[in-house]
Short mmCIF file of C-alpha atoms in Angstrom, two decimals:
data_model
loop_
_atom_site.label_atom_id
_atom_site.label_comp_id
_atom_site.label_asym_id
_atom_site.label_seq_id
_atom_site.Cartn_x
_atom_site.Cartn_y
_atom_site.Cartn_z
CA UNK A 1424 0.00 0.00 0.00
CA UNK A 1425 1.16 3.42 -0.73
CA UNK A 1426 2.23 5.68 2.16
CA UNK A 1427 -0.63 7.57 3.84
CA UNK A 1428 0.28 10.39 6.50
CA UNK A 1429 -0.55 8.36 8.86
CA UNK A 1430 2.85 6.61 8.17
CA UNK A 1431 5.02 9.65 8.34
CA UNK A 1432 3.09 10.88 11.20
CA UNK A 1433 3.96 6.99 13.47
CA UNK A 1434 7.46 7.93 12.35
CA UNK A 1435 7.30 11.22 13.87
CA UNK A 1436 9.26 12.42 16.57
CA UNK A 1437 6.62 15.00 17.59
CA UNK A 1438 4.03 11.72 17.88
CA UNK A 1439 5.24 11.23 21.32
CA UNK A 1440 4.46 14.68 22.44
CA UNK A 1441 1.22 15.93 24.12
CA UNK A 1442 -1.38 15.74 21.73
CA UNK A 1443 -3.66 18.55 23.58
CA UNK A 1444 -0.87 20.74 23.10
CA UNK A 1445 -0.17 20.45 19.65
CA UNK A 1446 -4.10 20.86 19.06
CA UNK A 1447 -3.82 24.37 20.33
CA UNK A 1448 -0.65 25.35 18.46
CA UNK A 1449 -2.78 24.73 15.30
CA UNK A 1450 -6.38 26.25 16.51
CA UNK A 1451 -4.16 29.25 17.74
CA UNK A 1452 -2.36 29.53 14.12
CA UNK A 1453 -5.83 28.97 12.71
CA UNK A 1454 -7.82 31.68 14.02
CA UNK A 1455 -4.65 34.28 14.23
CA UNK A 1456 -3.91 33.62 10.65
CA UNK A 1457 -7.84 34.01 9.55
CA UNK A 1458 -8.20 37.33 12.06
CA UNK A 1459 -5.30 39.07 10.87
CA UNK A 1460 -5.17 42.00 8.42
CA UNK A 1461 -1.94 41.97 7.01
CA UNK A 1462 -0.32 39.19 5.63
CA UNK A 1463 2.89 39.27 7.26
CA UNK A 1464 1.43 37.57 10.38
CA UNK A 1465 -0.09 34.53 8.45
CA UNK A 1466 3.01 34.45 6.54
CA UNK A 1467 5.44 33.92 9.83
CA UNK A 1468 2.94 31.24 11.15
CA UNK A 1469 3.61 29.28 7.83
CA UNK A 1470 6.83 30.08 8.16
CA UNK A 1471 7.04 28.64 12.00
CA UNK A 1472 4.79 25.79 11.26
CA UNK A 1473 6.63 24.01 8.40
CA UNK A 1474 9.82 24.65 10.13
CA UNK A 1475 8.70 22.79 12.95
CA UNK A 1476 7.08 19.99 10.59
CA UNK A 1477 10.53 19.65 8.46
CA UNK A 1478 12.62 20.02 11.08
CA UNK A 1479 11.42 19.04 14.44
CA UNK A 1480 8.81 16.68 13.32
CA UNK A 1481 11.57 14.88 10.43
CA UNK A 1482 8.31 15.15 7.44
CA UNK A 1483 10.23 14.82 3.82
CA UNK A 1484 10.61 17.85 2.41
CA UNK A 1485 9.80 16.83 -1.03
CA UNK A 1486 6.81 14.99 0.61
CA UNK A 1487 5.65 18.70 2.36
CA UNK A 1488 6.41 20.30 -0.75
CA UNK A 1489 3.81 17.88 -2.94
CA UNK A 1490 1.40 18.50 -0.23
CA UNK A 1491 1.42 21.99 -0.51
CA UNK A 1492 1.16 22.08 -3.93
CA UNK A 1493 -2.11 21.03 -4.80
CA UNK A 1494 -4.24 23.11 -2.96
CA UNK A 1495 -1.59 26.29 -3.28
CA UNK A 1496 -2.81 25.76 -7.02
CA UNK A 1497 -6.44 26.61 -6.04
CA UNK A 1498 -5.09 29.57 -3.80
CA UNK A 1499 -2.84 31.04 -6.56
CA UNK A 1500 -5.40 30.57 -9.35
CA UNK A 1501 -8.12 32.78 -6.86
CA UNK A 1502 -5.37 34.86 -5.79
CA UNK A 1503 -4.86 35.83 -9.52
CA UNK A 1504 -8.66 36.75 -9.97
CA UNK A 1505 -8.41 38.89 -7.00
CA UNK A 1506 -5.71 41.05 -7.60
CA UNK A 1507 -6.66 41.82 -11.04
CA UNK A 1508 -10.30 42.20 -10.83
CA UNK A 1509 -10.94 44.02 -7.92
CA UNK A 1510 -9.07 46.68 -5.68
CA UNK A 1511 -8.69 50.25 -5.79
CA UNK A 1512 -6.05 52.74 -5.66
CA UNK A 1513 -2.84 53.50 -8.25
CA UNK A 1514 -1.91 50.85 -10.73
CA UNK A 1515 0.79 48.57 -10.71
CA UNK A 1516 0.63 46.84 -13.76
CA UNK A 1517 -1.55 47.72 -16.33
CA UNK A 1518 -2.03 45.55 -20.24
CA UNK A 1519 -4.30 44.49 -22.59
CA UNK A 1520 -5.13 40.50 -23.16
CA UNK A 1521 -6.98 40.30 -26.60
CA UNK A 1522 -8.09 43.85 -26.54
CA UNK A 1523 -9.04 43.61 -22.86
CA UNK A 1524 -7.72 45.99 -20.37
CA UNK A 1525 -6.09 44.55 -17.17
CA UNK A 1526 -4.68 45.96 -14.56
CA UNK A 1527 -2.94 45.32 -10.98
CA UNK A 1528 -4.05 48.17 -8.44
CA UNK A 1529 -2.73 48.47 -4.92
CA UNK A 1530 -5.35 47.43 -3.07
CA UNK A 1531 -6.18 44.41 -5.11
CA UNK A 1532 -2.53 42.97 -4.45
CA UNK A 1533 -2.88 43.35 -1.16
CA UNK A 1534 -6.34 41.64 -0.99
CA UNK A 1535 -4.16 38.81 -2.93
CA UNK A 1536 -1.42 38.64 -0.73
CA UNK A 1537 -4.06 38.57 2.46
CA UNK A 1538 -5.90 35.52 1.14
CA UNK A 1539 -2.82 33.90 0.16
CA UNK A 1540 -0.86 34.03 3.45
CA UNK A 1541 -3.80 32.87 4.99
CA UNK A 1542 -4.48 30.53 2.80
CA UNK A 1543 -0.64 28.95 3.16
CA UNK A 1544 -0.90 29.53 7.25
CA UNK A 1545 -3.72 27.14 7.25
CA UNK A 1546 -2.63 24.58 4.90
CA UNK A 1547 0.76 24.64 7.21
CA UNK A 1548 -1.06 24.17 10.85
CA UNK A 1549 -2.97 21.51 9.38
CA UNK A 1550 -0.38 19.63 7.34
CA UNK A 1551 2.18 20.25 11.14
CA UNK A 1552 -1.12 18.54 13.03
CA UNK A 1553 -1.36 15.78 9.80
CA UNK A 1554 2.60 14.58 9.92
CA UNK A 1555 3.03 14.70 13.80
CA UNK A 1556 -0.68 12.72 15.31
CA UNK A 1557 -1.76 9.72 14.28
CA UNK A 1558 -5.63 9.97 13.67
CA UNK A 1559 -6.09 7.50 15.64
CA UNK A 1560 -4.89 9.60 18.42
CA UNK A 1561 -6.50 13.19 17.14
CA UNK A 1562 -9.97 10.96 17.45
CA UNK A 1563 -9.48 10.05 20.81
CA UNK A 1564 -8.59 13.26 21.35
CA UNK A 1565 -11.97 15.16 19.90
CA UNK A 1566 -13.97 12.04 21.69
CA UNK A 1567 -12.66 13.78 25.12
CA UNK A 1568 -13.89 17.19 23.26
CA UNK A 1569 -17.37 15.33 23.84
CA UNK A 1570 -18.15 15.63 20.53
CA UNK A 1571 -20.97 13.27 19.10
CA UNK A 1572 -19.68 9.80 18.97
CA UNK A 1573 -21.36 9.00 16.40
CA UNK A 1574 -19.90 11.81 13.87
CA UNK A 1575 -16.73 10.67 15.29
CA UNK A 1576 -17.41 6.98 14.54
CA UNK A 1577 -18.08 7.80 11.07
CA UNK A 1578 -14.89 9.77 10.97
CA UNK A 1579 -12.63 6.89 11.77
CA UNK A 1580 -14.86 4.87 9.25
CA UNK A 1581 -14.61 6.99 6.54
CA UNK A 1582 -10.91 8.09 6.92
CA UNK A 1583 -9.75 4.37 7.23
CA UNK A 1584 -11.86 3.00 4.11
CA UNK A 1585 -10.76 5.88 1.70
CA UNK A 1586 -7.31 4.05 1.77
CA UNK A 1587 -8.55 0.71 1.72
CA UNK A 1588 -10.33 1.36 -1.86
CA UNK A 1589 -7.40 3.47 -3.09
CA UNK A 1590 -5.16 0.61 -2.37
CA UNK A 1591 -7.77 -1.70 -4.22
CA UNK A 1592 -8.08 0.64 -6.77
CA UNK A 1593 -3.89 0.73 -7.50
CA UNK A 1594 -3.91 -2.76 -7.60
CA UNK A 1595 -6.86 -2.93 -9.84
CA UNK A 1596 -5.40 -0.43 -12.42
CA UNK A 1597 -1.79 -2.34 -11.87
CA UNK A 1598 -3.10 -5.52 -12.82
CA UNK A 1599 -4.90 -3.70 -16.08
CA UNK A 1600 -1.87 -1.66 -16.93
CA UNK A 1601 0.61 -4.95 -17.09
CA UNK A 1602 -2.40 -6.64 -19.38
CA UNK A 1603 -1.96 -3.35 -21.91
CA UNK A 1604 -5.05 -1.50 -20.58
CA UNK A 1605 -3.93 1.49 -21.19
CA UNK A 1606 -2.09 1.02 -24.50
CA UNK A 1607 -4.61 3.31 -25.99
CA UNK A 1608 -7.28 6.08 -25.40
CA UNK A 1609 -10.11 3.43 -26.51
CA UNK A 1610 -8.78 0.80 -24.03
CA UNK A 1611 -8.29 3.63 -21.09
CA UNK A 1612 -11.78 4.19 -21.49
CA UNK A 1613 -13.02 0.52 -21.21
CA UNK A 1614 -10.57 0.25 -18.57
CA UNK A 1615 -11.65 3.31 -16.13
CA UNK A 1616 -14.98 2.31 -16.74
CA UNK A 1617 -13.88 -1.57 -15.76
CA UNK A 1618 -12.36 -0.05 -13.06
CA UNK A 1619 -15.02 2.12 -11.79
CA UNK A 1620 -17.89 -0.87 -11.91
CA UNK A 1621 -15.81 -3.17 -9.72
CA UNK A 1622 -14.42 -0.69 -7.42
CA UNK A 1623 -18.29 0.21 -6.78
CA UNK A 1624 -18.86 -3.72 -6.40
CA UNK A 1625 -15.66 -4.64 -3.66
CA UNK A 1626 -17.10 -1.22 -1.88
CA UNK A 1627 -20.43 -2.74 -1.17
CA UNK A 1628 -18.97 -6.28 -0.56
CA UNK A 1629 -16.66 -4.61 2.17
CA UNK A 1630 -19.55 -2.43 3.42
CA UNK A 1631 -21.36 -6.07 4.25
CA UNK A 1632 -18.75 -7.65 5.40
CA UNK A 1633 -17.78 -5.16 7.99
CA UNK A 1634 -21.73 -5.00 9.22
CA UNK A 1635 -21.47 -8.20 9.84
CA UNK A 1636 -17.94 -8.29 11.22
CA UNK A 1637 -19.16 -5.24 13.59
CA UNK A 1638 -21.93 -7.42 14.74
CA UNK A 1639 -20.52 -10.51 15.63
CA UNK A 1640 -18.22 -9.21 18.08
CA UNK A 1641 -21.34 -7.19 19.86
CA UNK A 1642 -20.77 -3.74 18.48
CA UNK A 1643 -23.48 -1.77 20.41
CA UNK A 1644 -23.15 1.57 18.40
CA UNK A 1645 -20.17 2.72 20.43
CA UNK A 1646 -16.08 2.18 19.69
CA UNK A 1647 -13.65 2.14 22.16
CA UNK A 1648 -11.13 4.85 22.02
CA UNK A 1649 -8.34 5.56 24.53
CA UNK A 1650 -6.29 8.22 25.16
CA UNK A 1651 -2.71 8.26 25.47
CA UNK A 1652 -1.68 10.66 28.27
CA UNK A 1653 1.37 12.47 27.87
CA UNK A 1654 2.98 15.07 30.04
CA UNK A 1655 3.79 18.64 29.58
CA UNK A 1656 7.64 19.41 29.78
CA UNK A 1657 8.67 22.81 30.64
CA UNK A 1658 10.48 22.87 27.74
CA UNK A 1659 7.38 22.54 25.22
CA UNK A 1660 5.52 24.94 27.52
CA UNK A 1661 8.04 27.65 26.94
CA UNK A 1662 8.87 27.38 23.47
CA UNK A 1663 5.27 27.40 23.23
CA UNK A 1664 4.16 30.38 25.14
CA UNK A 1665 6.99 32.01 23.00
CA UNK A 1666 5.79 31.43 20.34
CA UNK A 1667 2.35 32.90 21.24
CA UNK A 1668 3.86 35.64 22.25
CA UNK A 1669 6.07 36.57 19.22
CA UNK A 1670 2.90 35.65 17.02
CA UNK A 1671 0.48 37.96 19.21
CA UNK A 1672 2.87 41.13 19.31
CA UNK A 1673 3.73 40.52 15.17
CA UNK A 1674 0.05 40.81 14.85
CA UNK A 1675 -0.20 43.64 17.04
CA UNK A 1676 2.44 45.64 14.97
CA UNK A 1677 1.33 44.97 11.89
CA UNK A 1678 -2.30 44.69 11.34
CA UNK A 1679 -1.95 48.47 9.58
CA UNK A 1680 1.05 47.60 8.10
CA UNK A 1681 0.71 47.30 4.00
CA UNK A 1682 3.54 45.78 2.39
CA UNK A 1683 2.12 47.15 -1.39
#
């Protein structure tokens, strides 16, 4: 099977530290990062964030990098929309695209930058949380949050079948590839479609078999989760708190900063 984050996260370092604590560090980036004004303050939590995922937590950096590149695609191609189609202020850049005007004002870069840093600080907090907890261990963690067990429940279900069918379906579309199923854009349809059909069909068959799995060992609606406990060293504490506090006075100091 194909490595899942799940794998780099056991692998982790950072897995063995408090799991409460590393839950705030992200909500804390999260909510700074979406309530600040300037982008420099998102920017230095990304910044802090994959430092301490690279570095501390030992994540590949090619790995991080891949991660961050699909959904910084979605950012940048908004980000682009934003900064030339709306703003005010003097221009920056100013063409025409097949006789159509465009222009980069002030205002609209900055709007660009904004959603961009914050877009990057939250992929980074999430992706830090992703490669250093195990899921297992975030769910027991949000099952002491006394959320709903049964949204949790479906969590863990839903999380750990996702890989289950993408492993099926890469061995499915390895054994088609070594029979030539893909020699051709005829045969890549038959075979996607082939593909498709059967990966519905082993989806349901697993979805039986697990009821009835489920059942005979007396599942009563509710799954057993337990938390690891794991202290708080000093050291973690302070590095923390610093880090709140350098994060808290940059956004202090620069939410009327403009860097346009």
């Amino acid at each position: 099977m194909t490595n899942i984050l799940d794998d780099y996260a056991l692998m982790s370092p950072l897995r063995h530290r408090n799991n409460w604590l590393k839950l705030a560090i992200v909500l804390f980036g999260l909510l700074v990062g979406v309530s600040s004004t300037s982008p420099i303050t998102p920017f230095f939590i990304a910044l802090c964030m994959s430092f301490t995922t690279i570095v501390l937590g030992r994540a590949p950096f090619k790995l991080y990098l891949k991660l961050l590149l699909a959904p910084l695609g979605f950012a940048i191609t908004g980000v682009i929309i934003i900064a030339f189609f709306s703003g005010s202020g003097h221009e920056l850049l100013s063409f025409e695209l097949i006789g159509y005007p465009l222009s980069v004002k002030a205002d609209g870069l900055e709007l660009a930058l904004l959603v961009l840093s914050r877009s990057l600080s939250g992929m980074c907090c999430l992706y830090f949380l992703s490669l250093t907890t195990p899921m297992i261990e975030l769910f027991a963690v949000l099952k002491a949050t006394r959320l709903p067990e049964s949204v949790i429940e479906l969590s863990m279900l839903i999380y750990r079948y996702i890989f289950v069918f993408l492993d099926m379906a890469l061995s499915i579309r390895y054994a088609q590839t070594v029979r030539l199923g893909y020699s051709n854009f005829r045969r890549s349809i038959h075979s996607m479609g082939m593909l498709g059909s059967t990966l519905f069909i082993r989806t349901w068959e697993q979805g039986d078999k697990l009821f009835l799995a489920m059942n005979s060992r007396c599942y009563d609606g509710k799954m057993t989760l337990f938390e690891v406990h794991r202290p708080l060293r000093a050291t973690e504490l302070v590095l923390t708190f610093a880090y709140f506090l350098s994060t808290v006075i940059l956004f202090y100091f620069t939410k009327n900063i403009s860097i346009v």
